[in-house]
Short mmCIF file of C-alpha atoms and ligand atoms in Angstrom, two decimals:
data_model
loop_
_atom_site.label_atom_id
_atom_site.label_comp_id
_atom_site.label_asym_id
_atom_site.label_seq_id
_atom_site.Cartn_x
_atom_site.Cartn_y
_atom_site.Cartn_z
CA UNK Q 172 -10.94 21.35 -8.55
CA UNK Q 173 -7.93 22.82 -6.63
CA UNK Q 174 -6.85 24.83 -9.63
CA UNK Q 175 -10.17 26.34 -9.51
CA UNK Q 176 -10.27 27.77 -6.21
CA UNK Q 177 -6.46 28.39 -5.76
CA UNK Q 178 -6.75 32.25 -6.06
CA UNK Q 179 -9.25 32.21 -3.08
CA UNK Q 180 -8.17 29.23 -1.14
CA UNK Q 181 -6.23 31.35 1.67
CA UNK Q 182 -8.95 33.91 1.95
CA UNK Q 183 -11.75 31.23 2.35
CA UNK Q 184 -9.59 29.07 4.72
CA UNK Q 185 -9.40 32.16 7.08
CA UNK Q 186 -12.94 33.36 6.85
CA UNK Q 187 -14.38 30.25 6.90
CA UNK Q 188 -12.69 28.93 10.13
CA UNK Q 189 -12.35 32.46 11.71
CA UNK Q 190 -8.63 32.20 11.20
CA UNK Q 191 -8.60 28.98 13.37
CA UNK Q 192 -6.50 27.28 10.80
CA UNK Q 193 -3.48 29.26 11.63
CA UNK Q 194 -3.52 28.10 15.08
CA UNK Q 195 -3.94 24.33 13.91
CA UNK Q 196 -0.99 24.94 11.64
CA UNK Q 197 1.19 26.38 14.45
CA UNK Q 198 0.07 23.06 16.38
CA UNK Q 199 1.54 21.06 13.57
CA UNK Q 200 5.03 22.71 13.73
CA UNK Q 201 4.90 22.65 17.70
CA UNK Q 202 4.38 18.76 17.56
CA UNK Q 203 7.35 18.33 15.22
CA UNK Q 204 9.58 21.19 17.03
CA UNK Q 205 12.43 18.48 17.93
CA UNK Q 206 12.76 17.59 14.24
CA UNK Q 207 13.00 21.16 13.10
CA UNK Q 208 16.64 21.51 13.70
CA UNK Q 209 19.37 22.32 11.38
CA UNK Q 210 20.42 19.96 9.09
CA UNK Q 211 17.15 18.15 9.32
CA UNK Q 212 15.02 17.83 6.11
CA UNK Q 213 11.18 18.24 6.34
CA UNK Q 214 8.57 17.49 3.62
CA UNK Q 215 5.12 19.07 3.40
CA UNK Q 216 3.10 16.93 1.33
CA UNK Q 217 0.04 18.41 -0.39
CA UNK Q 218 1.41 21.84 0.71
CA UNK Q 219 -1.17 23.76 -1.38
CA UNK Q 220 -0.40 27.71 -1.24
CA UNK Q 221 2.31 26.77 1.41
CA UNK Q 222 1.03 28.19 4.49
CA UNK Q 223 2.18 25.10 6.74
CA UNK Q 224 5.54 24.82 4.82
CA UNK Q 225 6.09 28.26 5.88
CA UNK Q 226 5.26 28.16 9.72
CA UNK Q 227 7.45 25.06 9.73
CA UNK Q 228 10.40 26.89 8.06
CA UNK Q 229 9.82 29.81 10.54
CA UNK Q 230 9.57 27.55 13.76
CA UNK Q 231 13.07 26.16 13.56
CA UNK Q 232 16.06 25.54 11.22
CA UNK Q 233 15.26 22.47 9.09
CA UNK Q 234 15.17 22.66 5.41
CA UNK Q 235 11.51 22.40 4.76
CA UNK Q 236 10.30 21.34 1.07
CA UNK Q 237 6.70 21.65 -0.29
CA UNK Q 238 5.22 19.26 -2.63
CA UNK Q 239 1.84 19.60 -4.39
CA UNK Q 240 0.48 18.31 -7.81
CA UNK Q 241 -1.90 21.85 -8.53
CA UNK Q 242 0.67 24.21 -10.23
CA UNK Q 243 -1.48 27.23 -9.64
CA UNK Q 244 -1.39 26.52 -5.74
CA UNK Q 245 2.32 26.14 -6.07
CA UNK Q 246 2.56 29.32 -8.13
CA UNK Q 247 0.84 31.08 -4.87
CA UNK Q 248 3.20 29.26 -2.62
CA UNK Q 249 6.46 30.44 -4.50
CA UNK Q 250 5.17 34.17 -4.68
CA UNK Q 251 4.09 33.97 -0.82
CA UNK Q 252 7.97 33.01 0.15
CA UNK Q 253 9.92 34.59 -2.52
CA UNK Q 254 10.72 37.44 0.03
CA UNK Q 255 11.01 35.26 2.86
CA UNK Q 256 14.42 34.80 4.40
CA UNK Q 257 14.05 31.00 4.43
CA UNK Q 258 14.35 29.36 0.76
CA UNK Q 259 11.70 26.52 0.56
CA UNK Q 260 11.56 24.81 -2.72
CA UNK Q 261 8.01 23.98 -4.04
CA UNK Q 262 7.96 20.72 -5.94
CA UNK Q 263 5.36 19.67 -8.41
CA UNK Q 264 4.54 16.07 -7.73
CA UNK Q 265 2.18 13.24 -6.62
CA UNK Q 266 1.56 12.37 -2.94
CA UNK Q 267 1.01 8.91 -4.09
CA UNK Q 268 4.44 8.55 -6.06
CA UNK Q 269 6.51 11.03 -4.04
CA UNK Q 270 9.95 12.01 -6.15
CA UNK Q 271 12.29 11.50 -3.47
CA UNK Q 272 14.38 8.22 -2.46
CA UNK Q 273 13.53 6.15 0.40
CA UNK Q 274 14.39 7.52 3.73
CA UNK Q 275 15.46 11.02 2.35
CA UNK Q 276 13.52 12.90 5.23
CA UNK Q 277 13.54 13.38 8.99
CA UNK Q 278 9.81 14.75 9.35
CA UNK Q 279 6.59 14.82 6.96
CA UNK Q 280 3.66 16.44 7.08
CA UNK Q 281 0.37 16.31 5.33
CA UNK Q 282 -2.29 18.90 6.32
CA UNK Q 283 -5.99 18.66 4.76
CA UNK Q 284 -4.40 16.38 2.08
CA UNK Q 285 -4.77 12.90 2.87
CA UNK Q 286 -8.30 12.98 2.62
CA UNK Q 287 -8.26 14.11 -0.91
CA UNK Q 288 -5.81 10.99 -2.13
CA UNK Q 289 -7.31 8.19 -4.10
CA UNK Q 290 -6.06 5.79 -1.17
CA UNK Q 291 -5.41 7.06 2.48
CA UNK Q 292 -3.31 3.81 3.12
CA UNK Q 293 -1.38 4.26 0.01
CA UNK Q 294 -0.50 7.72 0.95
CA UNK Q 295 0.52 6.69 4.49
CA UNK Q 296 2.66 3.95 3.04
CA UNK Q 297 4.37 6.43 0.44
CA UNK Q 298 4.99 8.84 3.28
CA UNK Q 299 6.64 6.16 5.50
CA UNK Q 300 8.86 5.33 2.56
CA UNK Q 301 10.30 8.57 2.26
CA UNK Q 302 10.90 9.07 6.18
CA UNK Q 303 14.06 7.77 7.60
CA UNK Q 304 13.57 5.19 10.30
CA UNK Q 305 12.53 7.00 13.65
CA UNK Q 306 11.37 10.03 11.29
CA UNK Q 307 8.05 11.95 12.37
CA UNK Q 308 5.00 12.20 10.63
CA UNK Q 309 2.36 14.63 11.21
CA UNK Q 310 -1.26 14.44 9.87
CA UNK Q 311 -3.69 17.40 10.29
CA UNK Q 312 -7.07 16.65 8.95
CA UNK Q 313 -10.61 17.27 9.60
CA UNK Q 314 -12.10 14.96 11.95
CA UNK Q 315 -15.16 13.89 13.92
CA UNK Q 316 -16.44 16.44 16.64
CA UNK Q 317 -16.21 14.91 19.95
CA UNK Q 318 -19.22 16.83 21.82
CA UNK Q 319 -22.71 15.70 20.57
CA UNK Q 320 -24.68 19.29 20.37
CA UNK Q 321 -21.66 21.22 19.07
CA UNK Q 322 -21.08 18.18 16.52
CA UNK Q 323 -24.74 18.79 15.26
CA UNK Q 324 -24.28 22.15 14.99
CA UNK Q 325 -20.89 21.99 13.37
CA UNK Q 326 -22.43 19.58 10.74
CA UNK Q 327 -25.23 22.14 9.92
CA UNK Q 328 -22.39 24.82 9.37
CA UNK Q 329 -20.16 22.34 7.46
CA UNK Q 330 -22.82 20.97 5.12
CA UNK Q 331 -25.24 23.90 4.47
CA UNK Q 332 -23.58 27.17 5.33
CA UNK Q 333 -20.09 26.81 4.21
CA UNK Q 334 -20.68 25.51 0.42
CA UNK Q 335 -22.78 28.72 0.13
CA UNK Q 336 -20.22 31.10 1.37
CA UNK Q 337 -17.24 29.24 -0.27
CA UNK Q 338 -19.32 29.08 -3.51
CA UNK Q 339 -20.00 32.77 -3.42
CA UNK Q 340 -16.56 33.77 -2.90
CA UNK Q 341 -14.70 31.23 -4.92
CA UNK Q 342 -17.30 30.66 -7.71
CA UNK Q 343 -16.70 27.20 -7.30
CA UNK Q 344 -19.48 25.83 -5.12
CA UNK Q 345 -18.64 22.29 -6.09
CA UNK Q 346 -15.47 22.26 -4.37
CA UNK Q 347 -17.09 23.53 -1.15
CA UNK Q 348 -19.71 20.89 -1.57
CA UNK Q 349 -17.08 18.40 -1.87
CA UNK Q 350 -15.34 19.33 1.27
CA UNK Q 351 -18.19 18.18 3.62
CA UNK Q 352 -18.72 15.13 1.39
CA UNK Q 353 -15.15 13.94 1.75
CA UNK Q 354 -14.69 14.66 5.50
CA UNK Q 355 -17.68 12.44 6.00
CA UNK Q 356 -16.08 9.73 4.45
CA UNK Q 357 -12.90 10.24 5.81
CA UNK Q 358 -11.82 7.72 8.75
CA UNK Q 359 -12.50 9.31 12.33
CA UNK Q 360 -9.77 9.93 14.68
CA UNK Q 361 -9.45 6.26 16.02
CA UNK Q 362 -9.54 4.73 12.57
CA UNK Q 363 -6.88 7.06 11.30
CA UNK Q 364 -4.64 6.08 14.03
CA UNK Q 365 -5.26 2.37 13.18
CA UNK Q 366 -4.36 2.95 9.60
CA UNK Q 367 -1.21 4.66 10.51
CA UNK Q 368 -0.09 1.71 12.72
CA UNK Q 369 -0.85 -0.55 9.96
CA UNK Q 370 1.00 1.46 7.32
CA UNK Q 371 4.13 1.18 9.34
CA UNK Q 372 4.15 4.08 11.95
CA UNK Q 373 4.46 3.53 15.90
CA UNK Q 374 3.99 6.04 18.84
CA UNK Q 375 0.97 6.87 17.10
CA UNK Q 376 -1.21 9.36 19.07
CA UNK Q 377 -3.83 12.04 18.19
CA UNK Q 378 -5.03 15.20 19.67
CA UNK Q 379 -8.52 16.86 18.94
CA UNK Q 380 -8.39 20.32 17.68
CA UNK Q 381 -11.19 22.87 18.47
CA UNK Q 382 -13.51 19.89 19.84
CA UNK Q 383 -12.60 17.41 17.14
CA UNK Q 384 -13.42 19.56 13.97
CA UNK Q 385 -9.84 18.59 13.03
CA UNK Q 386 -7.35 16.24 14.70
CA UNK Q 387 -3.37 16.23 14.74
CA UNK Q 388 -2.00 12.68 14.55
CA UNK Q 389 1.46 12.09 14.85
CA UNK Q 390 3.73 8.87 14.72
CA UNK Q 391 7.27 7.63 14.16
CA UNK Q 392 8.44 5.61 11.29
CA UNK Q 393 9.19 2.11 12.48
CA UNK Q 394 12.18 0.51 11.48
C1 SAM H 660 -7.06 21.15 1.05
S1 SAM H 660 -5.47 21.55 0.32
C2 SAM H 660 -4.46 21.87 1.44
C3 SAM H 660 -3.49 22.64 1.33
C4 SAM H 660 -2.48 22.58 2.53
N1 SAM H 660 -1.86 21.74 3.12
C5 SAM H 660 -3.10 23.66 3.56
O1 SAM H 660 -3.10 23.29 4.84
O2 SAM H 660 -3.91 24.70 3.39
C6 SAM H 660 -5.19 20.08 -0.43
C7 SAM H 660 -4.23 20.07 -1.43
O3 SAM H 660 -3.87 18.59 -1.68
C8 SAM H 660 -3.35 18.64 -3.05
N2 SAM H 660 -3.61 17.28 -3.42
C9 SAM H 660 -4.53 16.47 -3.65
N3 SAM H 660 -4.28 15.47 -3.82
C10 SAM H 660 -2.89 15.32 -4.40
C11 SAM H 660 -1.77 14.53 -4.78
N4 SAM H 660 -2.21 13.18 -5.22
N5 SAM H 660 -0.65 14.74 -4.99
C12 SAM H 660 -0.45 15.89 -4.36
N6 SAM H 660 -1.04 16.84 -3.99
C13 SAM H 660 -2.31 16.67 -3.94
C14 SAM H 660 -4.19 19.94 -3.61
O4 SAM H 660 -3.80 20.10 -4.81
C15 SAM H 660 -4.34 20.86 -2.77
O5 SAM H 660 -3.44 21.95 -2.90
#
């Protein structure tokens, strides 16, 4: 599915969100600012076309690594960053079996990726495994809008309008029908925070973005 939409993925992200996705990614970088220091290693899991990896690399001095299992997405990420002064290695791999030793990274991110994994808890435990004790995790994901009227309007847009535009522009309507479907099955803000605690993270908190259309969860790997 992701191979089919890779070529139009960035365009549709910006179009369908009115560019708000860029703001959300900058929020992720800000939430990890203290980890983006020289010598630190940061893994961006399910990096797709590398937009968040780039924002993270540019926001500090850390060595950022991107990982995704979709080669066409990674090829776009590599092309996008080849002229950038910061080298970002993009690795092909599965988020549920990360090809890194335990406790390799000081921080990790996963943006709009956790929802797509076969098991959310398994994904969180794998992220915990590659983080050092005290390492920070940031999860950016679609969530549950918190204002009732806005929620109904957003659901109409997400379920009825977005698949049509996504289908027309990408030629892959199924992928943009899958999006609202997968979001409706994904845990809401509170439940995701619980799942993070259960997976071994502490100091877990979240912030609603754009009225809860998305949420940014952060936590620290417990010892
Ligand atoms: C919606 S895109 C998000 C991309 C990027 N993080 C962003 O913010 O735009 C989801 C990405 O997750 C990747 N993905 C899904 N399941 C994966 C898995 N098990 N292992 C690695 N990548 C995966 C897909 O290939 C796709 O690039």
